[in-house]
């Protein structure tokens, strides 16, 4: 700071002090609105559903951001669609994974906002790597099966 004017120094000091309060508030607000993935499960039809903590926007066109592996074999995602459960989206798979022993799902958040999985409030899902899907048949937590 090379200010010689005392008013300018005071103004800059005031800005610095205010930034100490405003920046943490902005960061806290961003953390509160982050979209959280709650559950990854294999549907009764052998596709994969993802349940988030917020109502989801239309995920059409985002299939290229997902990778599904069943027993270490990559399974192409043909489309991503909403279900009758507002917080859930479904990954429609080229090959159904009902009989797989291990199914994992990865997602890479695109730099293009149009290719990001989002909630209706505009918050976007962050990237995740190889989250294991649970089967609805194994007695684990069961989700709403409508729309599957």
mmCIF file of C-alpha atoms in Angstrom:
data_model
loop_
_atom_site.group_PDB
_atom_site.id
_atom_site.type_symbol
_atom_site.label_atom_id
_atom_site.label_comp_id
_atom_site.label_asym_id
_atom_site.label_seq_id
_atom_site.Cartn_x
_atom_site.Cartn_y
_atom_site.Cartn_z
ATOM 1 C CA UNK A 1 0.000 0.000 0.000
ATOM 2 C CA UNK A 2 1.579 3.171 -1.198
ATOM 3 C CA UNK A 3 -1.198 5.552 -0.201
ATOM 4 C CA UNK A 4 -0.189 8.903 1.160
ATOM 5 C CA UNK A 5 -3.716 10.150 1.692
ATOM 6 C CA UNK A 6 -5.032 9.240 5.156
ATOM 7 C CA UNK A 7 -8.617 8.935 3.868
ATOM 8 C CA UNK A 8 -7.496 6.437 1.237
ATOM 9 C CA UNK A 9 -5.604 4.438 3.881
ATOM 10 C CA UNK A 10 -8.668 4.426 6.119
ATOM 11 C CA UNK A 11 -10.888 3.316 3.224
ATOM 12 C CA UNK A 12 -8.542 0.462 2.282
ATOM 13 C CA UNK A 13 -8.306 -0.634 5.904
ATOM 14 C CA UNK A 14 -12.079 -0.622 6.181
ATOM 15 C CA UNK A 15 -12.381 -2.736 3.020
ATOM 16 C CA UNK A 16 -9.894 -5.247 4.405
ATOM 17 C CA UNK A 17 -11.791 -5.551 7.692
ATOM 18 C CA UNK A 18 -15.137 -5.965 5.896
ATOM 19 C CA UNK A 19 -13.686 -8.670 3.656
ATOM 20 C CA UNK A 20 -12.818 -10.678 6.774
ATOM 21 C CA UNK A 21 -16.544 -10.866 7.554
ATOM 22 C CA UNK A 22 -18.094 -11.055 4.084
ATOM 23 C CA UNK A 23 -15.929 -13.835 2.602
ATOM 24 C CA UNK A 24 -16.668 -16.384 5.357
ATOM 25 C CA UNK A 25 -20.400 -15.607 5.063
ATOM 26 C CA UNK A 26 -20.285 -16.220 1.306
ATOM 27 C CA UNK A 27 -18.409 -19.484 1.805
ATOM 28 C CA UNK A 28 -20.909 -20.646 4.433
ATOM 29 C CA UNK A 29 -23.817 -19.862 2.123
ATOM 30 C CA UNK A 30 -22.178 -21.856 -0.687
ATOM 31 C CA UNK A 31 -21.644 -24.842 1.617
ATOM 32 C CA UNK A 32 -25.293 -24.775 2.738
ATOM 33 C CA UNK A 33 -26.546 -24.971 -0.844
ATOM 34 C CA UNK A 34 -24.196 -27.722 -2.058
ATOM 35 C CA UNK A 35 -25.975 -30.694 -3.613
ATOM 36 C CA UNK A 36 -25.312 -33.904 -1.647
ATOM 37 C CA UNK A 37 -25.511 -37.453 -2.970
ATOM 38 C CA UNK A 38 -27.272 -39.633 -0.375
ATOM 39 C CA UNK A 39 -27.702 -43.038 -1.995
ATOM 40 C CA UNK A 40 -26.597 -45.044 -5.038
ATOM 41 C CA UNK A 41 -28.621 -48.179 -5.707
ATOM 42 C CA UNK A 42 -29.355 -50.773 -8.354
ATOM 43 C CA UNK A 43 -32.979 -50.559 -9.475
ATOM 44 C CA UNK A 44 -35.301 -53.529 -9.838
ATOM 45 C CA UNK A 45 -34.807 -53.302 -13.617
ATOM 46 C CA UNK A 46 -30.993 -53.365 -13.371
ATOM 47 C CA UNK A 47 -30.276 -49.676 -13.919
ATOM 48 C CA UNK A 48 -28.744 -47.384 -11.282
ATOM 49 C CA UNK A 49 -30.536 -44.652 -9.328
ATOM 50 C CA UNK A 50 -28.922 -41.755 -7.485
ATOM 51 C CA UNK A 51 -30.771 -40.085 -4.624
ATOM 52 C CA UNK A 52 -29.756 -36.548 -3.646
ATOM 53 C CA UNK A 53 -30.796 -34.271 -0.802
ATOM 54 C CA UNK A 54 -32.750 -31.859 -3.037
ATOM 55 C CA UNK A 55 -35.323 -31.975 -5.798
ATOM 56 C CA UNK A 56 -33.482 -32.609 -9.046
ATOM 57 C CA UNK A 57 -33.670 -30.676 -12.306
ATOM 58 C CA UNK A 58 -33.940 -32.500 -15.636
ATOM 59 C CA UNK A 59 -30.615 -34.371 -16.057
ATOM 60 C CA UNK A 60 -31.068 -35.104 -19.780
ATOM 61 C CA UNK A 61 -27.827 -34.977 -21.740
ATOM 62 C CA UNK A 62 -25.526 -35.632 -18.768
ATOM 63 C CA UNK A 63 -24.877 -39.326 -19.492
ATOM 64 C CA UNK A 64 -21.347 -38.569 -20.738
ATOM 65 C CA UNK A 65 -20.380 -37.372 -17.262
ATOM 66 C CA UNK A 66 -21.038 -40.791 -15.664
ATOM 67 C CA UNK A 67 -19.071 -44.014 -15.616
ATOM 68 C CA UNK A 68 -20.606 -47.245 -14.323
ATOM 69 C CA UNK A 69 -18.574 -50.387 -13.761
ATOM 70 C CA UNK A 70 -20.086 -53.771 -12.975
ATOM 71 C CA UNK A 71 -17.580 -56.376 -11.769
ATOM 72 C CA UNK A 72 -14.778 -54.210 -13.268
ATOM 73 C CA UNK A 73 -16.448 -53.996 -16.705
ATOM 74 C CA UNK A 74 -17.488 -50.530 -17.875
ATOM 75 C CA UNK A 75 -21.192 -50.310 -18.753
ATOM 76 C CA UNK A 76 -22.272 -47.428 -21.039
ATOM 77 C CA UNK A 77 -24.903 -45.045 -19.661
ATOM 78 C CA UNK A 78 -27.391 -44.475 -22.497
ATOM 79 C CA UNK A 79 -29.367 -41.690 -20.805
ATOM 80 C CA UNK A 80 -30.072 -40.020 -17.475
ATOM 81 C CA UNK A 81 -33.646 -39.295 -16.501
ATOM 82 C CA UNK A 82 -35.820 -38.078 -13.644
ATOM 83 C CA UNK A 83 -37.982 -40.512 -11.706
ATOM 84 C CA UNK A 84 -41.244 -40.094 -9.822
ATOM 85 C CA UNK A 85 -39.177 -39.380 -6.708
ATOM 86 C CA UNK A 86 -38.193 -35.670 -6.907
ATOM 87 C CA UNK A 87 -34.727 -36.169 -5.336
ATOM 88 C CA UNK A 88 -33.819 -39.127 -7.545
ATOM 89 C CA UNK A 89 -32.379 -39.544 -11.035
ATOM 90 C CA UNK A 90 -31.862 -42.780 -12.940
ATOM 91 C CA UNK A 91 -28.889 -43.853 -15.050
ATOM 92 C CA UNK A 92 -30.301 -45.994 -17.851
ATOM 93 C CA UNK A 93 -27.664 -48.584 -18.731
ATOM 94 C CA UNK A 94 -26.923 -50.275 -22.053
ATOM 95 C CA UNK A 95 -26.500 -53.574 -20.183
ATOM 96 C CA UNK A 96 -28.480 -54.179 -16.996
ATOM 97 C CA UNK A 97 -26.434 -54.881 -13.844
ATOM 98 C CA UNK A 98 -28.938 -56.866 -11.754
ATOM 99 C CA UNK A 99 -26.656 -59.904 -11.507
ATOM 100 C CA UNK A 100 -23.368 -58.056 -10.861
ATOM 101 C CA UNK A 101 -21.548 -58.652 -7.589
ATOM 102 C CA UNK A 102 -20.077 -55.132 -7.448
ATOM 103 C CA UNK A 103 -21.365 -51.987 -9.186
ATOM 104 C CA UNK A 104 -19.595 -48.643 -8.795
ATOM 105 C CA UNK A 105 -20.552 -45.235 -10.178
ATOM 106 C CA UNK A 106 -18.336 -42.233 -10.904
ATOM 107 C CA UNK A 107 -19.295 -38.724 -12.001
ATOM 108 C CA UNK A 108 -17.143 -35.915 -13.376
ATOM 109 C CA UNK A 109 -18.656 -32.448 -13.066
ATOM 110 C CA UNK A 110 -18.427 -30.761 -16.459
ATOM 111 C CA UNK A 111 -17.006 -27.271 -16.931
ATOM 112 C CA UNK A 112 -20.064 -26.673 -19.141
ATOM 113 C CA UNK A 113 -23.002 -25.755 -16.856
ATOM 114 C CA UNK A 114 -25.435 -27.313 -19.368
ATOM 115 C CA UNK A 115 -23.806 -30.720 -18.760
ATOM 116 C CA UNK A 116 -23.869 -30.588 -14.961
ATOM 117 C CA UNK A 117 -26.254 -32.581 -12.806
ATOM 118 C CA UNK A 118 -28.225 -29.974 -10.864
ATOM 119 C CA UNK A 119 -31.001 -29.529 -8.364
ATOM 120 C CA UNK A 120 -33.956 -27.296 -9.231
ATOM 121 C CA UNK A 121 -32.391 -24.578 -7.041
ATOM 122 C CA UNK A 122 -29.391 -24.508 -9.408
ATOM 123 C CA UNK A 123 -26.858 -26.175 -7.100
ATOM 124 C CA UNK A 124 -24.644 -28.651 -8.966
ATOM 125 C CA UNK A 125 -23.380 -32.065 -7.930
ATOM 126 C CA UNK A 126 -19.641 -32.269 -7.387
ATOM 127 C CA UNK A 127 -17.497 -34.987 -8.936
ATOM 128 C CA UNK A 128 -17.310 -38.340 -7.147
ATOM 129 C CA UNK A 129 -15.322 -41.487 -7.822
ATOM 130 C CA UNK A 130 -16.397 -45.117 -7.630
ATOM 131 C CA UNK A 131 -19.220 -45.049 -5.123
ATOM 132 C CA UNK A 132 -20.599 -48.524 -4.603
ATOM 133 C CA UNK A 133 -24.230 -49.104 -5.528
ATOM 134 C CA UNK A 134 -26.335 -51.158 -3.168
ATOM 135 C CA UNK A 135 -28.859 -53.697 -4.350
ATOM 136 C CA UNK A 136 -32.503 -53.365 -3.373
ATOM 137 C CA UNK A 137 -32.512 -57.152 -2.895
ATOM 138 C CA UNK A 138 -29.779 -57.344 -0.239
ATOM 139 C CA UNK A 139 -31.798 -55.932 2.652
ATOM 140 C CA UNK A 140 -29.960 -52.603 2.589
ATOM 141 C CA UNK A 141 -31.752 -49.277 2.846
ATOM 142 C CA UNK A 142 -34.557 -49.210 0.302
ATOM 143 C CA UNK A 143 -35.615 -46.121 -1.639
ATOM 144 C CA UNK A 144 -38.893 -45.224 -3.297
ATOM 145 C CA UNK A 145 -39.299 -47.627 -6.206
ATOM 146 C CA UNK A 146 -41.691 -45.488 -8.238
ATOM 147 C CA UNK A 147 -40.481 -44.462 -11.659
ATOM 148 C CA UNK A 148 -37.903 -47.199 -11.899
#
